[in-house]
Amino acid sequence: QVQLVESGGGLVQAGGSLRLSCAASRISFSINAMGWYRQAPGKERELVARISSGAVTNYVDSVKGRFTISRDNTKNTVYLQMNSLKPEDTAVYYCNAYNLVTKSIYWGQGTQVTVSS
């Protein structure tokens, strides 16, 4: 029943920008920590950015200063603004939700981000 739907992926040149969106439904959005993960071919899925229910953010070192995660609780949506994109950012990006009360974890289907050099 819980759904996370990502959008906004695509093909961009190095130095370009994309904004990913994750629309959540059938969850208590405000009590969920939200995150963005990515997985490149042949590599392990890694945490890119996360935002707590109180809007405290964390980022993997490789994207600090370039990516910004935010949430709009009125729209049940989390965003990932991706600037100064690099080819190494190429991956499938997944939205994640973590319910702080039930400890349940949910995943979206992923959206492809491809950065050309």
Coordinates of N, CA and C in Angstrom, one line a residue:
Q1 N 0.8 -1.2 0.0 CA 0.0 0.0 0.0 C 0.8 1.3 0.0
V2 N 2.0 1.2 0.7 CA 2.8 2.4 0.7 C 3.5 2.5 -0.6
Q3 N 3.6 3.7 -1.1 CA 4.2 4.0 -2.4 C 5.1 5.2 -2.4
L4 N 6.3 5.0 -3.0 CA 7.2 6.1 -3.2 C 7.5 6.1 -4.7
V5 N 7.2 7.3 -5.3 CA 7.4 7.4 -6.8 C 8.4 8.5 -7.1
E6 N 9.5 8.1 -7.7 CA 10.5 9.0 -8.0 C 10.3 9.6 -9.4
S7 N 10.7 10.8 -9.7 CA 10.7 11.4 -11.0 C 11.8 12.4 -11.1
G8 N 12.1 12.9 -12.3 CA 13.1 13.9 -12.5 C 14.4 13.5 -13.0
G9 N 14.6 12.2 -13.1 CA 15.9 11.7 -13.7 C 16.0 11.9 -15.2
G10 N 17.2 11.8 -15.7 CA 17.4 12.0 -17.1 C 18.9 12.0 -17.5
L11 N 19.1 12.5 -18.7 CA 20.5 12.6 -19.2 C 20.9 14.0 -19.2
V12 N 22.0 14.3 -18.6 CA 22.6 15.7 -18.6 C 24.1 15.7 -18.8
Q13 N 24.6 16.8 -19.2 CA 26.0 16.9 -19.4 C 26.7 17.3 -18.1
A14 N 27.9 16.9 -17.9 CA 28.7 17.3 -16.7 C 28.6 18.8 -16.5
G15 N 28.3 19.1 -15.2 CA 28.1 20.5 -14.8 C 26.7 20.9 -14.8
G16 N 25.8 20.1 -15.3 CA 24.4 20.4 -15.4 C 23.7 20.1 -14.1
S17 N 22.4 20.3 -14.1 CA 21.6 20.1 -12.9 C 20.3 19.3 -13.1
L18 N 19.9 18.6 -12.1 CA 18.6 17.9 -12.1 C 18.0 18.1 -10.8
R19 N 16.7 18.0 -10.7 CA 16.0 17.9 -9.4 C 15.1 16.7 -9.4
L20 N 15.4 15.8 -8.5 CA 14.6 14.6 -8.3 C 13.5 14.8 -7.3
S21 N 12.4 14.2 -7.6 CA 11.3 14.3 -6.6 C 10.8 12.9 -6.2
C22 N 10.4 12.8 -5.0 CA 9.8 11.5 -4.5 C 8.5 11.9 -3.9
A23 N 7.4 11.4 -4.5 CA 6.1 11.6 -3.9 C 5.7 10.4 -3.1
A24 N 5.3 10.6 -1.9 CA 5.0 9.5 -1.0 C 3.5 9.5 -0.8
S25 N 2.9 8.3 -0.7 CA 1.5 8.1 -0.4 C 1.3 7.0 0.5
R26 N 0.2 7.1 1.3 CA -0.2 6.1 2.2 C 0.8 5.9 3.3
I27 N 1.5 6.9 3.7 CA 2.4 6.9 4.9 C 2.1 8.2 5.7
S28 N 2.5 8.1 6.9 CA 2.5 9.4 7.7 C 3.9 10.1 7.5
F29 N 3.8 10.9 6.4 CA 5.1 11.5 5.9 C 5.9 12.2 7.0
S30 N 5.2 13.0 7.8 CA 5.9 13.8 8.7 C 6.8 13.1 9.8
I31 N 6.5 11.8 10.0 CA 7.2 11.0 11.0 C 8.2 10.1 10.3
N32 N 8.4 10.3 9.1 CA 9.4 9.4 8.3 C 10.6 10.2 8.0
A33 N 11.8 9.7 8.3 CA 13.0 10.2 7.8 C 13.0 9.8 6.3
M34 N 13.5 10.6 5.5 CA 13.6 10.4 4.0 C 15.0 10.4 3.6
G35 N 15.3 9.6 2.5 CA 16.6 9.6 2.0 C 16.7 9.3 0.5
W36 N 17.8 9.6 -0.1 CA 18.1 9.3 -1.4 C 19.3 8.4 -1.5
Y37 N 19.2 7.3 -2.1 CA 20.3 6.3 -2.3 C 20.5 6.3 -3.8
R38 N 21.7 5.8 -4.2 CA 22.0 5.5 -5.6 C 22.8 4.3 -5.7
Q39 N 22.7 3.7 -6.9 CA 23.4 2.4 -7.2 C 23.9 2.5 -8.7
A40 N 25.2 2.5 -8.9 CA 25.7 2.4 -10.2 C 25.9 0.9 -10.6
P41 N 26.0 0.6 -11.9 CA 26.2 -0.7 -12.3 C 27.4 -1.4 -11.7
G42 N 27.3 -2.5 -11.1 CA 28.4 -3.2 -10.5 C 28.8 -2.7 -9.1
K43 N 28.1 -1.8 -8.6 CA 28.5 -1.2 -7.3 C 27.4 -1.4 -6.3
E44 N 27.7 -1.2 -5.1 CA 26.8 -1.4 -4.0 C 25.9 -0.1 -3.8
R45 N 24.7 -0.2 -3.5 CA 23.9 0.9 -3.2 C 24.4 1.7 -2.1
E46 N 24.5 3.0 -2.2 CA 25.0 3.9 -1.2 C 24.0 5.0 -0.9
L47 N 24.1 5.4 0.4 CA 23.3 6.6 0.8 C 23.9 7.9 0.2
V48 N 23.1 8.7 -0.4 CA 23.5 9.9 -0.9 C 23.2 11.1 0.0
A49 N 21.9 11.1 0.4 CA 21.5 12.2 1.3 C 20.3 11.7 2.1
R50 N 20.1 12.3 3.3 CA 19.0 12.0 4.1 C 18.5 13.2 4.8
I51 N 17.2 13.2 5.2 CA 16.7 14.3 5.9 C 15.7 13.8 7.0
S52 N 15.9 14.2 8.2 CA 15.1 13.7 9.3 C 13.7 14.3 9.3
S53 N 12.9 13.8 10.1 CA 11.5 14.4 10.3 C 11.6 15.8 10.7
G54 N 12.7 16.2 11.4 CA 12.9 17.6 11.8 C 13.7 18.4 10.8
A55 N 14.0 17.9 9.6 CA 14.6 18.6 8.5 C 16.1 18.7 8.8
V56 N 16.7 17.9 9.6 CA 18.2 17.8 9.7 C 18.7 17.0 8.6
T57 N 19.7 17.4 7.9 CA 20.2 16.8 6.7 C 21.6 16.2 6.8
N58 N 21.9 15.2 6.1 CA 23.2 14.6 6.0 C 23.5 14.2 4.6
Y59 N 24.8 14.3 4.2 CA 25.2 14.0 2.8 C 26.4 13.1 2.8
V60 N 26.6 12.3 1.8 CA 27.8 11.6 1.6 C 28.8 12.6 1.1
D61 N 30.1 12.4 1.5 CA 31.1 13.5 1.2 C 31.2 13.9 -0.2
S62 N 31.0 12.9 -1.1 CA 31.2 13.2 -2.5 C 30.2 14.1 -3.1
V63 N 29.1 14.4 -2.4 CA 28.1 15.3 -3.0 C 27.9 16.6 -2.2
K64 N 28.6 16.7 -1.1 CA 28.5 17.9 -0.2 C 28.8 19.1 -1.0
G65 N 28.0 20.1 -0.9 CA 28.2 21.4 -1.6 C 27.6 21.4 -3.0
R66 N 27.1 20.2 -3.5 CA 26.5 20.1 -4.8 C 25.1 19.7 -4.7
F67 N 24.7 18.8 -3.8 CA 23.4 18.3 -3.7 C 22.7 18.9 -2.5
T68 N 21.4 19.1 -2.6 CA 20.6 19.5 -1.5 C 19.3 18.7 -1.4
I69 N 19.1 18.1 -0.2 CA 17.9 17.4 0.0 C 16.9 18.3 0.8
S70 N 15.6 18.2 0.5 CA 14.6 19.0 1.2 C 13.3 18.2 1.2
R71 N 12.4 18.6 2.0 CA 11.1 18.0 2.1 C 10.0 19.0 2.3
D72 N 8.9 18.7 1.7 CA 7.7 19.5 1.8 C 6.6 18.6 2.4
N73 N 6.4 18.7 3.7 CA 5.5 17.9 4.4 C 4.0 18.1 4.0
T74 N 3.7 19.3 3.5 CA 2.4 19.6 3.0 C 2.1 18.8 1.7
K75 N 3.1 18.5 1.0 CA 3.0 17.8 -0.3 C 3.4 16.3 -0.2
N76 N 3.9 15.9 0.9 CA 4.4 14.5 1.1 C 5.4 14.2 0.0
T77 N 6.3 15.2 -0.2 CA 7.3 15.0 -1.2 C 8.7 15.4 -0.7
V78 N 9.7 14.6 -1.1 CA 11.1 14.9 -0.8 C 11.8 15.2 -2.1
Y79 N 12.8 16.1 -2.1 CA 13.5 16.5 -3.3 C 15.0 16.3 -3.1
L80 N 15.6 16.1 -4.2 CA 17.1 16.2 -4.3 C 17.5 17.1 -5.4
Q81 N 18.0 18.2 -5.1 CA 18.5 19.2 -6.1 C 20.0 18.8 -6.3
M82 N 20.3 18.5 -7.5 CA 21.6 18.0 -7.9 C 22.2 19.0 -8.9
N83 N 23.3 19.7 -8.4 CA 24.0 20.7 -9.2 C 25.4 20.3 -9.4
S84 N 26.0 20.9 -10.4 CA 27.4 20.6 -10.8 C 27.6 19.1 -10.9
L85 N 26.7 18.4 -11.7 CA 26.8 17.0 -11.8 C 28.0 16.5 -12.5
K86 N 28.5 15.4 -12.1 CA 29.7 14.7 -12.6 C 29.4 13.4 -13.1
P87 N 30.2 12.9 -14.1 CA 29.9 11.5 -14.6 C 29.8 10.5 -13.5
E88 N 30.6 10.6 -12.4 CA 30.5 9.7 -11.3 C 29.2 9.7 -10.6
D89 N 28.4 10.7 -10.8 CA 27.0 10.7 -10.2 C 26.1 9.8 -11.0
T90 N 26.5 9.2 -12.1 CA 25.6 8.4 -12.9 C 25.2 7.2 -12.1
A91 N 23.9 6.9 -12.0 CA 23.4 5.8 -11.2 C 21.9 5.8 -11.2
V92 N 21.3 4.8 -10.7 CA 19.9 4.8 -10.5 C 19.7 5.3 -9.1
Y93 N 18.8 6.3 -8.9 CA 18.6 6.9 -7.7 C 17.3 6.5 -7.1
Y94 N 17.3 6.1 -5.8 CA 16.2 5.5 -5.1 C 15.7 6.4 -4.0
C95 N 14.5 6.5 -3.8 CA 13.9 7.2 -2.7 C 13.6 6.2 -1.6
N96 N 13.9 6.6 -0.4 CA 13.7 5.7 0.8 C 13.0 6.5 1.9
A97 N 12.1 5.7 2.6 CA 11.4 6.3 3.7 C 11.6 5.4 4.9
Y98 N 11.8 5.9 6.1 CA 12.0 5.2 7.3 C 11.1 5.7 8.4
N99 N 10.2 4.9 8.8 CA 9.2 5.3 9.8 C 9.9 5.2 11.2
L100 N 10.0 6.3 11.9 CA 10.7 6.3 13.1 C 9.9 5.6 14.2
V101 N 8.6 5.4 14.1 CA 7.8 4.7 15.1 C 7.8 3.2 14.9
T102 N 7.5 2.8 13.7 CA 7.3 1.4 13.4 C 8.6 0.7 12.9
K103 N 9.6 1.5 12.6 CA 10.9 1.1 12.0 C 10.8 0.4 10.6
S104 N 9.6 0.7 10.0 CA 9.4 0.2 8.6 C 10.2 1.0 7.6
I105 N 10.7 0.3 6.6 CA 11.5 0.9 5.5 C 10.8 0.6 4.2
Y106 N 10.8 1.7 3.4 CA 10.1 1.6 2.1 C 11.0 2.2 1.0
W107 N 10.9 1.6 -0.2 CA 11.7 2.0 -1.3 C 10.9 2.3 -2.6
G108 N 11.3 3.3 -3.3 CA 10.8 3.6 -4.6 C 11.4 2.7 -5.7
Q109 N 10.9 2.8 -6.9 CA 11.4 2.0 -8.0 C 12.7 2.5 -8.6
G110 N 13.0 3.7 -8.3 CA 14.3 4.3 -8.8 C 14.1 5.1 -10.1
T111 N 15.0 6.0 -10.3 CA 15.0 6.8 -11.5 C 16.4 7.0 -12.0
Q112 N 16.6 6.8 -13.3 CA 18.0 6.8 -13.8 C 18.5 8.2 -14.0
V113 N 19.7 8.5 -13.5 CA 20.4 9.7 -13.8 C 21.7 9.4 -14.5
T114 N 21.9 10.0 -15.7 CA 23.1 9.7 -16.5 C 23.7 11.1 -16.8
V115 N 25.0 11.2 -16.4 CA 25.8 12.4 -16.6 C 26.9 12.1 -17.6
S116 N 26.8 12.8 -18.7 CA 27.8 12.6 -19.8 C 29.0 13.5 -19.6
S117 N 30.2 13.1 -20.0 CA 31.3 13.9 -19.9 C 31.6 14.6 -21.2

